[in-house]
XYZ file of C-alpha atoms in Angstrom:
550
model
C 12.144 -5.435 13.115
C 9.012 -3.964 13.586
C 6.456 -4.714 11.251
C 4.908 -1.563 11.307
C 7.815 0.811 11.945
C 11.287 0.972 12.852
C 14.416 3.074 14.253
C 17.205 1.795 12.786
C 19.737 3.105 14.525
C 19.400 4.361 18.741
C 21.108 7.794 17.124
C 18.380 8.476 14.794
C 15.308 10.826 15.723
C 14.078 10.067 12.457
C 11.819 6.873 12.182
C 10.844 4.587 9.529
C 7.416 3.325 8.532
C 7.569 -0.047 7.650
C 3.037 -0.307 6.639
C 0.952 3.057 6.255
C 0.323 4.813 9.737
C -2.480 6.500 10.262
C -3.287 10.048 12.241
C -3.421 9.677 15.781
C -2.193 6.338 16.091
C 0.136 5.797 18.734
C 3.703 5.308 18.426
C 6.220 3.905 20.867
C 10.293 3.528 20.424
C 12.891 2.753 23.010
C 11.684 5.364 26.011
C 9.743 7.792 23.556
C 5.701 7.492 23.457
C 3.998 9.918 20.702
C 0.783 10.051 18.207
C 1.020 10.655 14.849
C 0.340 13.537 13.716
C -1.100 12.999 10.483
C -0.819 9.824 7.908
C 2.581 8.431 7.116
C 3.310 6.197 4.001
C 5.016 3.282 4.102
C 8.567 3.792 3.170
C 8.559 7.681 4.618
C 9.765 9.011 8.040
C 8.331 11.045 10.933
C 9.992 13.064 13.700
C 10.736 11.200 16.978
C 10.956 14.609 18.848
C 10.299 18.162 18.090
C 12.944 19.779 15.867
C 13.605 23.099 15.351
C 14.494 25.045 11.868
C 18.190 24.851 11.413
C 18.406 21.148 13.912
C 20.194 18.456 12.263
C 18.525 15.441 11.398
C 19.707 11.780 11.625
C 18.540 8.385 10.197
C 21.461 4.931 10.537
C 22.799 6.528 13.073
C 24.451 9.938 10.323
C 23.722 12.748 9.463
C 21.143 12.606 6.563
C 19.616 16.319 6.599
C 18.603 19.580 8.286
C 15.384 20.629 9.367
C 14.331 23.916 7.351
C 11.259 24.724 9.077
C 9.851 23.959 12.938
C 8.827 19.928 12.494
C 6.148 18.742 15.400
C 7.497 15.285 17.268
C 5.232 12.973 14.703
C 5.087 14.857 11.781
C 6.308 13.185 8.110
C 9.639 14.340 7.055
C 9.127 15.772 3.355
C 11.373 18.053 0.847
C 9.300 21.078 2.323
C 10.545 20.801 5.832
C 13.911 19.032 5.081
C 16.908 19.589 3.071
C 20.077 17.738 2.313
C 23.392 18.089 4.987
C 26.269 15.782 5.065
C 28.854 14.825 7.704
C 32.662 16.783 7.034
C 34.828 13.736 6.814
C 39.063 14.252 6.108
C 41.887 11.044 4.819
C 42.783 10.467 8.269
C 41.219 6.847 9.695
C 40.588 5.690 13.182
C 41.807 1.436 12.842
C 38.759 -0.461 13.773
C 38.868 -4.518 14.259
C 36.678 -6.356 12.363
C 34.952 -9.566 12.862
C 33.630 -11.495 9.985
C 30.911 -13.722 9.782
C 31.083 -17.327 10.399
C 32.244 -18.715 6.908
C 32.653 -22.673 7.860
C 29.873 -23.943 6.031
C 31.394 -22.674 2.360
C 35.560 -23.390 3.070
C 36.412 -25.715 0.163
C 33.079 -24.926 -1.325
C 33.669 -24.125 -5.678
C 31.958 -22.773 -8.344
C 32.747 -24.094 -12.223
C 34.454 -21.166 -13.831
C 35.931 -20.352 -17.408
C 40.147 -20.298 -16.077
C 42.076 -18.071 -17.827
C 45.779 -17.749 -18.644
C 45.901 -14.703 -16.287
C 45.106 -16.542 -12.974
C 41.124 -15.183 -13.173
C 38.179 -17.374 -13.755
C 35.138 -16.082 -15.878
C 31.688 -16.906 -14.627
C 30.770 -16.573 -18.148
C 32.260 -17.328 -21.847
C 31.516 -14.241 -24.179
C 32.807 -12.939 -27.366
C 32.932 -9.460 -27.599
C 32.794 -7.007 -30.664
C 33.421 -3.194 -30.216
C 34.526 -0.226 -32.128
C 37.206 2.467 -31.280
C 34.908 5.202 -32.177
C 31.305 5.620 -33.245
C 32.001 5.826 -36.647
C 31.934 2.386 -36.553
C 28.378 1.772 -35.250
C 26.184 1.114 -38.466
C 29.224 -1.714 -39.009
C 28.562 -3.123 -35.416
C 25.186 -3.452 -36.419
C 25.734 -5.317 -39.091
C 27.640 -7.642 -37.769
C 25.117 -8.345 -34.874
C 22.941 -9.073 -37.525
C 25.432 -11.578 -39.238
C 26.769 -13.022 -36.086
C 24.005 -13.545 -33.454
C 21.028 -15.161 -34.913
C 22.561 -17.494 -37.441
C 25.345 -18.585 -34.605
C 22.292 -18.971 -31.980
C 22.605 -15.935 -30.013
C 19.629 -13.811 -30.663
C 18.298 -14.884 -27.254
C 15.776 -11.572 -26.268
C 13.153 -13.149 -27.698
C 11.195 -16.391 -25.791
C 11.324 -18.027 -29.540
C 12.294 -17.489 -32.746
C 10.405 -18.062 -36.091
C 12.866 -19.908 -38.469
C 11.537 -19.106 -41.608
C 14.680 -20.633 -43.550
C 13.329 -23.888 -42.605
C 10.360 -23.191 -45.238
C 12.849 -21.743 -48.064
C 14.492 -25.420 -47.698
C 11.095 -27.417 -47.617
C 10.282 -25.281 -50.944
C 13.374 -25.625 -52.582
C 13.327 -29.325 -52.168
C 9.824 -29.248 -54.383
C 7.573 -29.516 -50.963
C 4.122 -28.534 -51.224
C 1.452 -26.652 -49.355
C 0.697 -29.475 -47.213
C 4.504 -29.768 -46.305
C 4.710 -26.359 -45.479
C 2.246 -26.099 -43.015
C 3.513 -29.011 -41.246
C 7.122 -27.899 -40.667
C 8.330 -27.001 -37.594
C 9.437 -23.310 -37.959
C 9.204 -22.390 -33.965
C 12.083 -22.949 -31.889
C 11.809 -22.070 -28.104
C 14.664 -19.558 -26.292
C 16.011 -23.109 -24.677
C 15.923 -25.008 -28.410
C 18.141 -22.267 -29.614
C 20.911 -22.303 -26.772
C 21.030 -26.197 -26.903
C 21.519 -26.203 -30.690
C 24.205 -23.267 -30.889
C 27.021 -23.927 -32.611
C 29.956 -22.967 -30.420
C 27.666 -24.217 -26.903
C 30.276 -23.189 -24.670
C 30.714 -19.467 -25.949
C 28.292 -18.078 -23.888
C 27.688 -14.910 -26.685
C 28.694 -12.703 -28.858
C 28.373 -8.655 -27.584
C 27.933 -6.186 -29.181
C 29.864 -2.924 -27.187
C 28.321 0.206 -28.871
C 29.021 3.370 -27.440
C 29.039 7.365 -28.985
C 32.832 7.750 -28.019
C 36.552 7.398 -29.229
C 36.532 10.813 -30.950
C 35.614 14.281 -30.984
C 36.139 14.803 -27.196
C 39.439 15.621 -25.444
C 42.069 12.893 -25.722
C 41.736 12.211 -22.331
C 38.385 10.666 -22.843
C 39.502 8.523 -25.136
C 41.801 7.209 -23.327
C 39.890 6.605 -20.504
C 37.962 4.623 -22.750
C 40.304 2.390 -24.133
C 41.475 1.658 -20.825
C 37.973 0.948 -20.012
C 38.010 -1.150 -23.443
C 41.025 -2.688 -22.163
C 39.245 -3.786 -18.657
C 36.878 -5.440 -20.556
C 39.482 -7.275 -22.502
C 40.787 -8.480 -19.760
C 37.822 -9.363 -17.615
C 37.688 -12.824 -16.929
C 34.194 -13.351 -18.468
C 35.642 -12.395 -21.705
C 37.402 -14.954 -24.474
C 38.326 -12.616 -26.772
C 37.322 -9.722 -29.306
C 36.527 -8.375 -32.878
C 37.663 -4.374 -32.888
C 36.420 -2.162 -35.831
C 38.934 1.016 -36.026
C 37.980 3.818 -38.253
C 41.722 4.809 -38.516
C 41.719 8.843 -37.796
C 40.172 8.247 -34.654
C 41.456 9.584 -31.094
C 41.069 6.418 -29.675
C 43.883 4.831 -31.325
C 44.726 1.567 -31.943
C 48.035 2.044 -29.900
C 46.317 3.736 -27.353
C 44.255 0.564 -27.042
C 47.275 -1.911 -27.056
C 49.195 0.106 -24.680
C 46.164 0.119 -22.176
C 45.653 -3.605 -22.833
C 49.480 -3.937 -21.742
C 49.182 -2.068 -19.071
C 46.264 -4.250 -17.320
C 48.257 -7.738 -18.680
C 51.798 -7.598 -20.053
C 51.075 -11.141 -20.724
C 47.698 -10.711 -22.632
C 46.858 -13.473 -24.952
C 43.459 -13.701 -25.601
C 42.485 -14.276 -29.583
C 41.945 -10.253 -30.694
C 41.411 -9.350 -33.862
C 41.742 -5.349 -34.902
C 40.740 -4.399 -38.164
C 40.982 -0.398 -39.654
C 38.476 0.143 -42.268
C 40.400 3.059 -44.084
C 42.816 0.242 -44.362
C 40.226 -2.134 -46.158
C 40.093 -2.855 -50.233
C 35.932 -1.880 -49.270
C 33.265 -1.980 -46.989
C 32.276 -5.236 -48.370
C 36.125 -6.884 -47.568
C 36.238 -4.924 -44.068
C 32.750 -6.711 -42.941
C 33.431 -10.096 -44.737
C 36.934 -10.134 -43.188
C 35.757 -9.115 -39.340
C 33.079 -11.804 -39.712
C 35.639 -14.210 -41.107
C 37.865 -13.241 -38.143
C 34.937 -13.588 -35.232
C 34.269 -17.077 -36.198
C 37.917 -17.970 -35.853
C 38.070 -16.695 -32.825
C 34.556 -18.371 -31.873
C 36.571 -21.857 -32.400
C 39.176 -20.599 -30.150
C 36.706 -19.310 -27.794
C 34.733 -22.743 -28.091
C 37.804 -24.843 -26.609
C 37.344 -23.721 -22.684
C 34.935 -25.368 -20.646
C 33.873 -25.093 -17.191
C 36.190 -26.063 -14.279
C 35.905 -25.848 -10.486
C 37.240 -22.773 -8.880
C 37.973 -21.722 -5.415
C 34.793 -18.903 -4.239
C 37.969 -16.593 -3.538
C 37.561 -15.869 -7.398
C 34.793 -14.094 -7.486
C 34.842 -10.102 -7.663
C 31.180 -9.100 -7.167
C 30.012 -5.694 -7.947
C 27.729 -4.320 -5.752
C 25.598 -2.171 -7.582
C 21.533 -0.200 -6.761
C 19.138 1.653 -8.670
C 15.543 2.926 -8.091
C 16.141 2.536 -4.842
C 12.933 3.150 -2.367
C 12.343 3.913 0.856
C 13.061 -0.181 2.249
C 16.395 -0.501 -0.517
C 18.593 0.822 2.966
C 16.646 -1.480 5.523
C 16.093 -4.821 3.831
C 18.289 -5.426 0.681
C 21.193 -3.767 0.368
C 22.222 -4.680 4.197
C 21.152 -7.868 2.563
C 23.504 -7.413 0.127
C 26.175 -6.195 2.608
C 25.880 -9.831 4.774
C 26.642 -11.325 1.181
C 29.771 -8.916 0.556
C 31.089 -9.745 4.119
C 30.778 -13.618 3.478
C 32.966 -13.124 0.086
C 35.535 -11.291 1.762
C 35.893 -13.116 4.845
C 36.710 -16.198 2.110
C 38.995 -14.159 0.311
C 37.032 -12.589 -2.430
C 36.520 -9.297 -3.957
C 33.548 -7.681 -3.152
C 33.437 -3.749 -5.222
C 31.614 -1.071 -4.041
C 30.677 1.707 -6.436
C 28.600 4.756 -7.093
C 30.871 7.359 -5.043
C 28.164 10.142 -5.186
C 25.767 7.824 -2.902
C 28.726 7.497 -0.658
C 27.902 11.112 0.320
C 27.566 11.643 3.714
C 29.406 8.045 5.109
C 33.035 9.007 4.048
C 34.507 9.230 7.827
C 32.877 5.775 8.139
C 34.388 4.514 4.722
C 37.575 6.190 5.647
C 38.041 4.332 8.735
C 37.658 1.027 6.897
C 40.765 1.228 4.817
C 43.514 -1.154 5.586
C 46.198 1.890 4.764
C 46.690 5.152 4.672
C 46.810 6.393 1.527
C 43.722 4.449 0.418
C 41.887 6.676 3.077
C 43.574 9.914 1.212
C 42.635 8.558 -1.922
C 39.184 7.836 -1.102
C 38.416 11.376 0.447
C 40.699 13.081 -2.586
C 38.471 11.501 -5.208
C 35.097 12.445 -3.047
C 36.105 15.895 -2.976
C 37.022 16.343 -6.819
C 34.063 15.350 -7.777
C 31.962 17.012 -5.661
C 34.127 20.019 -6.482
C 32.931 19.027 -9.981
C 29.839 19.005 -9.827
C 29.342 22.016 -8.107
C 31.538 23.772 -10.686
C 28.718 22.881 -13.338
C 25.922 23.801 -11.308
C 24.880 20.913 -9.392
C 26.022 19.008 -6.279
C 26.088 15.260 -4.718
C 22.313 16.814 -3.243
C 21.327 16.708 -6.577
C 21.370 12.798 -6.915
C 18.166 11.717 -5.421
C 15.678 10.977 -8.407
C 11.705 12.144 -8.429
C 11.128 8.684 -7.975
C 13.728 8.054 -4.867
C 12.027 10.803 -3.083
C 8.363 9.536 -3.735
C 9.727 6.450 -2.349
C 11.335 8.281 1.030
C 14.653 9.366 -0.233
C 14.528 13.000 0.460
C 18.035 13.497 0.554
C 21.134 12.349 -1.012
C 23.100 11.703 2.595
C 19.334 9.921 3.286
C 19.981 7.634 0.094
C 23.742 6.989 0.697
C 23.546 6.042 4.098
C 21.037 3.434 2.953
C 23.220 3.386 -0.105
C 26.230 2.034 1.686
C 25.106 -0.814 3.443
C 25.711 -2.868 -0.023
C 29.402 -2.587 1.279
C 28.827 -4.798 4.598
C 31.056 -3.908 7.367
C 34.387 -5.470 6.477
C 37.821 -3.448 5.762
C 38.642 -1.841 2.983
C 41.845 -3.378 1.006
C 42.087 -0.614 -1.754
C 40.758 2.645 -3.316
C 40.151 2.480 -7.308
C 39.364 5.419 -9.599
C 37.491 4.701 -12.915
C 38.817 2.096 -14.437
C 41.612 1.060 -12.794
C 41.484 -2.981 -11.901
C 40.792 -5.141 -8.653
C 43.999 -6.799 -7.810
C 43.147 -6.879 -4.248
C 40.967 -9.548 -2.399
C 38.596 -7.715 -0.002
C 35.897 -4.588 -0.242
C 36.849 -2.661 -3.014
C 35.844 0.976 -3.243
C 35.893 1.962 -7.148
C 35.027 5.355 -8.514
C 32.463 5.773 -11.131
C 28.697 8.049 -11.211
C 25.606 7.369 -9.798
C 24.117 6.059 -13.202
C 23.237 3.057 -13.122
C 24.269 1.489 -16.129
C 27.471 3.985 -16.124
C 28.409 2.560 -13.102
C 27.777 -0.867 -13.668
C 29.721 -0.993 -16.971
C 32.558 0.275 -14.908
C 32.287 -2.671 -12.844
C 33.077 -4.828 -15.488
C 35.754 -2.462 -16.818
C 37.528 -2.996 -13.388
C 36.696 -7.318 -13.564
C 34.136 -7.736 -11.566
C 32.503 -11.266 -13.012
C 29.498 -11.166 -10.998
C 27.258 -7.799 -10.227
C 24.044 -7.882 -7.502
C 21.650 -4.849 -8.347
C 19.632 -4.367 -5.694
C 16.085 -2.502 -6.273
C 13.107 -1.106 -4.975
C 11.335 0.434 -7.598
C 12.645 -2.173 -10.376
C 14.744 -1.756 -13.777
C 15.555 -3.782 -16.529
C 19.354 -2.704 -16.285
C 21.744 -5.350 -17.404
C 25.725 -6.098 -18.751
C 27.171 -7.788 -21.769
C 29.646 -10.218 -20.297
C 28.246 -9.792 -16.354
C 25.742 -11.168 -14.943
C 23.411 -8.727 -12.853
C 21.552 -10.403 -10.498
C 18.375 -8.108 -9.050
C 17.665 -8.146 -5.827
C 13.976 -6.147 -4.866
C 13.530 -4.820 -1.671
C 10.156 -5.389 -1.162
C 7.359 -7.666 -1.953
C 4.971 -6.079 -3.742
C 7.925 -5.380 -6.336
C 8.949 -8.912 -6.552
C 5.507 -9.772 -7.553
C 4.800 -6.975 -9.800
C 8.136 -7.520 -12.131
C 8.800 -11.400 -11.571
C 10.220 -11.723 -14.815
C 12.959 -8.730 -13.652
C 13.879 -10.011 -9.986
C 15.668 -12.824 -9.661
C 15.535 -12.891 -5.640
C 13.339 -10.951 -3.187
C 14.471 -9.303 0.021
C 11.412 -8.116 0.828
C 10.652 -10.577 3.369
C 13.137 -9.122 5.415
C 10.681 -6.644 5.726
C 7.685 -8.717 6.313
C 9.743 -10.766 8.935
C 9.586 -14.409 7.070
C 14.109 -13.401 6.959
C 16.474 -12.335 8.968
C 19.234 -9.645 6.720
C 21.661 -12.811 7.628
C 19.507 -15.075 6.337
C 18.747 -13.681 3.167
C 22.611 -12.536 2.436
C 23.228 -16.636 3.139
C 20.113 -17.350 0.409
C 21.795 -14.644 -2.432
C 25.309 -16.077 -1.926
C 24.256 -19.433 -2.401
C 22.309 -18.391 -5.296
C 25.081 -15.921 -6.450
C 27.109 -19.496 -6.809
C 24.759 -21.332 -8.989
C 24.836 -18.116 -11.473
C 28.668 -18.191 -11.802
C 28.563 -22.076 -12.024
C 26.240 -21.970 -15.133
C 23.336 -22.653 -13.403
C 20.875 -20.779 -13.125
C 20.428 -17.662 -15.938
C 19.470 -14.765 -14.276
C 16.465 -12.828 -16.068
C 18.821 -9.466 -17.243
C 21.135 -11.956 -19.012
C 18.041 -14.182 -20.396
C 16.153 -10.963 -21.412
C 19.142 -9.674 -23.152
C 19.885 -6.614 -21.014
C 22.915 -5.449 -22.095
C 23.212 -1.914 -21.494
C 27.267 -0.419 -21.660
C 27.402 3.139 -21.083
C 31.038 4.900 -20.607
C 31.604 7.487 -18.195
C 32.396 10.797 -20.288
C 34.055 12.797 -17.783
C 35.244 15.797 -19.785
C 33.443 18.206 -22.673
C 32.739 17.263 -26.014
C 35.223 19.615 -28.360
């Protein structure tokens, strides 16, 4: 790569600047010598030829846009003189052979894992606590406030002040001297040493504004996303407050826990308030209940498992101008290693798969994946139209100050998280992996919407990749950020946990640096290493409402 600019594909007249160009400089890719112009920002494009209004404009070798007005050979590409245009795509699929990348160095290689009585294996050990509608939330709250600190999971903070220490020095007649000597500090690390169950990972708290008051259909797409979490393989086992008049029923929670396990035998305990003597019983008895469960939960330990276990999610968000050149194809190397070993790698986020359907199409192992695929593309863009919008719509302010003018710009780039490998099944929201292999699942372009439908599907392991940094995060996944440049990595150290930006700068190869994340991507699900959204607390769980509120 250049260090200055770059085409990334011999199909694209659009090209990228890798450092700020300035006016008149001179410019020379493949056969084509030209002079800038005027300036061009790192992280923007300029015209390799002359394009007229109405030509159609290409960047990774697809169509990412149209030219709107006359743009001189040189000139930046901006949302004044480009506008969004995707490729037409249909569920038919050309086969295409696929080589993998050499994979010798990790057969046999294991990570320690939680094993469950399903066949999965957890890369984490959590307890989770949830309601069935939000009713229930002010009780949630309470028992975070019962549960976390006093058990030793209140871990946002770098330290906590134990002031109960003081209350016992006081109450066993100490004085003022005695009080000021007494340790009341403990550090983040104290705390997780001295828990009391040390190998339940923690105890999470799913909120959410759900479970009633919509159309039934939502809330059963959110038990069965309830259910998914239930049965992810980072999860022991659950606390579940009912309300009782609820849509999201009880039943409709058992039969979509069923559905996902027949066998399901995790320790879950429901409780239905307007079933409860008082508020006072219902909390006492769902704390009672947790703890049991905690000692159940507090049995497993870590055992090796084969790296075929691992379902990674491959998530992005404020994605920049480098996110499509640097770390998601970054990302992409990683994905291909875990599938060529027999993993699940899950690619999300449909509406930043606009544009790169044919492409996607042509990767699935059978046919009716590819219909399913370009049948879910279609209703939702067919959705989102119908309210007023559109898949161009997805690009945020801060994606096109970066150089995402379009969405088919963004996706293209968007994509590459998915590697190159085939496609062994189509999921909509919700639905579960089963399959080892690139996984295509359905869910928005929200970040945190889509990545709690990664868990809701099993993933046990999530990369974020980032250019413009966020302190997104999962209850029982770990998200692992990946920047895609430097300066970003420096800026938010305490958010990125591994930097693709030298990919960029030229110090790494994308190869390379997909080796360096798997390897790291092992220590996380052995126990490790604690990636900064899990030690910060990030634990963001949004559920995707896809119908009206009634």
């Amino acid at each position: 790569m250049s260090n200055r600019y770059v085409q990334i594909d011999p199909r694209d007249n659009l090209i990228v600047a890798i450092q700020d160009l300035k006016k008149n400089e001179e410019i020379s890719v493949a056969d084509t010598i030209l002079v800038l112009k005027e300036d061009v920002q790192a992280k923007h494009k300029f015209a390799l030829q002359d394009l007229a209004e109405g030509d159609l404009v290409y960047m990774y070798g697809v169509l990412v846009g149209k030219a709107t007005t006359a743009i001189e050979q040189g000139r930046s590409i901006t949302v004044r003189n480009m506008k969004h245009a995707s490729a037409e795509y249909s569920g038919k699929r050309e086969k295409k052979h696929w080589v993998g990348p050499d994979v010798s160095k990790w057969q046999g290689r294991t990570f320690n894992g939680y094993h469950r009585a399903d066949g999965k294996v957890g890369t984490g050990n959590y307890w989770i606590v949830f309601a069935l509608t939000f009713c229930e939330n002010r009780n949630l709250d309470v028992l975070k406030a019962a549960l976390t600190e006093s058990l030793g999971y209140q871990t946002e903070k770098d330290y906590v002040v134990n002031t109960e220490e003081l209350v016992r020095v006081m109450q066993r007649g100490g004085g003022q001297e005695d009080i000021l000597n007494t340790e009341i500090i403990k550090s983040q690390e104290e705390v997780i040493k001295n828990r009391v169950f040390p190998n339940v990972d923690g105890i999470k708290i799913l909120r959410h504004e759900g479970g009633c008051g919509g159309t039934r259909a939502d809330s059963e797409v959110l038990c069965n996303l309830l259910a998914g979490y239930l049965t992810n393989p980072n999860v022991a086992g659950a606390t579940v407050l009912s309300l009782g008049c609820q849509n999201a029923q009880i039943e409709v929670l058992e039969e979509a826990i069923k559905k996902k396990d027949s066998n399901f035998s995790k320790p879950l305990h429901i409780l239905e308030q307007q079933q409860s003597k008082s508020e006072r019983s219902f909390i006492e008895g769902a704390v009672k209940m947790t703890f049991i469960g905690l000692q159940e939960a507090n049995k497993l330990e870590r055992k090796p498992a084969p790296l075929s276990k691992l379902v990674l999610g491959l998530e992005c968000g404020g994605s920049d101008g480098f996110s499509g050149i640097s770390a998601n194809p970054a990302l992409g190397y990683t994905s291909d290693i875990l599938a060529a070993l027999g993993g699940s790698p899950v690619l999300s986020e449909f509406p930043e798969l606009n544009g790169v359907e044919q492409e996607l199409i042509d990767r699935c192992v059978e046919d009716h994946d590819a219909e399913k695929f370009a049948s879910l593309m279609k209703a939702y863009g067919d959705k989102a139209i119908a309210v007023g919008s559109g898949f161009e719509s997805n690009p945020s302010p801060g994606n096109i100050k970066d150089g995402l003018i379009t969405d088919a710009m963004k996706s293209a780039g968007a994509a590459k998280k998915g590697g190159t490998s085939p496609i062994s099944e189509v999921l909509d929201y919700t639905e579960s992996v089963t399959k080892p292999g690139l996984n295509l699942l359905c869910t928005p372009g929200n970040d945190v919407e889509s990545t709690t439908g990664l868990a809701g599907s099993g993933c046990n392991l999530i990369v974020f990749t980032t250019g413009l940094g966020t302190p997104t995060g999962n209850p029982v996944v770990p998200v692992v950020k990946l920047s895609s440049n430097n300066k970003l990595s420096e800026k938010m150290k305490d958010v990125i946990d591994v930097n693709a930006g030298t990919v960029i700068s030229g110090e790494d190869t994308i190869e390379s640096k997909g080796e360096e994340l798997f390897e790291y991507l092992i220590q996380v699900a052995s126990g490790e290493v604690v990636p900064h959204a899990v030690r910060l607390g990030h634990d963001d769980f949004i559920p995707w409402k896809r119908d009206i509120s009634l």
